[in-house]
Amino acid sequence: MGHTIANQLSNKTVYPILFIIGTCHLLNDTLQAVIPAMFPILEKSMGLTFTQLGFIAFSLNMVSSVMQPVIGMYADKQPRPYALPIGLASSMLGMAGLAFAPNFRLILFSVLFIGLGSAIFHPEGSRVAYLAAGPRRGLAQSIYQVGGNSGQALAPVITALVLVPLGQFGAVWFTLIAGIAVFLLIHIARWYTSQMHVFSAPKKRKTEGSLSKKTSNAIRNTLIVLVFLVFARTWYTSAISNFYAFYAIENYGLSIAKSQVYIFTFLIMGAVGTFLGGPFADRFGKRNVILLSFLAAAPLAIALPYAGPIISIILLGLLGVIIMSSFSVTVVYAQELVPGKIGMMSGLIVGLAFGMGAIGSVVLGSFIDWVGLTPTMITISLFPLLGILTFLLPNDQKVREWYTD
């Protein structure tokens, strides 16, 4: 009976759950977006140095990065549905601390709570999307991930509309956003709990331990290539998100406010690309979408440092759509590559993106100090060419064959 129900549910996409978890992802990542959005406020009100600001960003991303695969691995063995609202409660506590923190140390302490909340939310949220996906795993992961990318894109809006007029105390309003997310995630946790016995039903698939040594090695090598591709994509997007505004100011003579238009264009179109990638992967294959997202972006990325102020906005919009179309797809590919470790794989791929972004910000910032903005942008524009390594990934059919008789 349980196995029959599992088969029925696996063929049905639960859209209400997907839209709620996607909304929660938007709310969660909006909270994270408050932190870099607050940097100009903290720099003025507390006199923080750029090194201190960088350390705040590094701490947030690294806590989230390191903890995500660890929490995902633990949850694969012992799922904890109510970890979702608990994680957002941690972020809510951190956001309240951020609003009232009188010094750098307490700001850093508050940020750690937000990073921990994010680390708990992401792998479990991705698992909920996986369970609610039915046969449309690419679409389901896109709905989930587009919420997060949209939340990240709100940073310039948060700065202009909330933090500039209200200052550091304005962060207190985001505790309400966290509270809404906690409320929605309690509903998600109830649904998740009700499905646990269904999705633990046995499946007619090989387990990781029953695979041949040759197949196990192939899976390991594939995962290494996939991680490297995530590294290349994340460093490129980190360079644009963190430093292109400075490039626009230096080369186009723009104000700080006007330079944010370039970043917002890239981020919001990246959210569009994140959503489109999943359905395209369901139709045309995950490896094909990953390959296209890199190689189609490469000529645009190479042209960007030489473009004028108008053309560059168009290029950034196209780059956002194309290169971010593989974001959710790489998560699904990793989950199907190691199907028994859904939380760990999603935590690894998404957490890796956070961690690589943090490290990339430090390395690229140092490179800019060493050689300048324009040489750095020219160098980083070559990174999408590394997508040629996608040819080393097996196609979707080959991955399925590894786990079927």
CSV table of N, CA and C in Angstrom, one decimal, residues 29-39 95 98 114 151 155 158-159 163 170-171 174 177:
chain,number,residue,atom,x,y,z
A,29,ASP,N,16.4,34.6,1.6
A,29,ASP,CA,17.5,35.3,1.0
A,29,ASP,C,17.4,36.8,1.0
A,30,THR,N,16.2,37.3,1.2
A,30,THR,CA,16.0,38.7,1.4
A,30,THR,C,16.7,39.1,2.7
A,31,LEU,N,16.6,38.3,3.7
A,31,LEU,CA,17.2,38.6,5.0
A,31,LEU,C,18.7,38.6,4.8
A,32,GLN,N,19.3,37.7,4.0
A,32,GLN,CA,20.7,37.7,3.7
A,32,GLN,C,21.1,38.9,2.9
A,33,ALA,N,20.2,39.4,2.0
A,33,ALA,CA,20.6,40.5,1.2
A,33,ALA,C,20.6,41.8,2.1
A,34,VAL,N,20.0,41.8,3.2
A,34,VAL,CA,20.0,43.0,4.1
A,34,VAL,C,21.5,43.3,4.5
A,35,ILE,N,22.3,42.2,4.7
A,35,ILE,CA,23.6,42.4,5.3
A,35,ILE,C,24.5,43.2,4.3
A,36,PRO,N,24.7,42.8,3.1
A,36,PRO,CA,25.6,43.7,2.2
A,36,PRO,C,24.9,45.0,1.9
A,37,ALA,N,23.6,45.0,1.9
A,37,ALA,CA,22.9,46.3,1.7
A,37,ALA,C,23.1,47.3,2.8
A,38,MET,N,23.4,46.8,4.0
A,38,MET,CA,23.7,47.6,5.1
A,38,MET,C,25.1,48.1,5.2
A,39,PHE,N,26.0,47.6,4.4
A,39,PHE,CA,27.4,48.0,4.4
A,39,PHE,C,27.6,49.5,4.4
A,95,MET,N,18.6,38.9,12.9
A,95,MET,CA,18.2,40.2,12.3
A,95,MET,C,17.9,41.2,13.4
A,98,LEU,N,21.1,42.4,14.7
A,98,LEU,CA,21.7,43.3,13.7
A,98,LEU,C,21.2,44.8,13.8
A,114,ILE,N,22.3,34.5,11.4
A,114,ILE,CA,21.6,34.5,10.1
A,114,ILE,C,22.3,33.5,9.1
A,151,GLY,N,15.3,37.1,-4.0
A,151,GLY,CA,15.6,37.8,-2.7
A,151,GLY,C,17.0,38.4,-2.7
A,155,ALA,N,18.7,43.5,-2.9
A,155,ALA,CA,19.7,44.3,-2.1
A,155,ALA,C,19.7,45.8,-2.4
A,158,ILE,N,16.5,47.3,-1.1
A,158,ILE,CA,16.5,47.5,0.4
A,158,ILE,C,17.4,48.7,0.8
A,159,THR,N,18.5,48.8,0.1
A,159,THR,CA,19.4,50.0,0.5
A,159,THR,C,18.6,51.3,0.3
A,163,LEU,N,17.0,51.1,4.2
A,163,LEU,CA,18.2,51.4,5.1
A,163,LEU,C,18.7,52.8,5.0
A,170,GLY,N,16.6,50.1,10.7
A,170,GLY,CA,15.7,49.6,9.7
A,170,GLY,C,15.7,48.1,9.6
A,171,ALA,N,16.8,47.5,10.0
A,171,ALA,CA,16.8,46.0,9.9
A,171,ALA,C,15.8,45.3,10.8
A,174,PHE,N,12.8,43.7,9.2
A,174,PHE,CA,13.0,42.4,8.5
A,174,PHE,C,12.7,41.2,9.5
A,177,ILE,N,9.5,39.9,8.3
A,177,ILE,CA,9.7,39.0,7.1
A,177,ILE,C,10.1,37.6,7.6
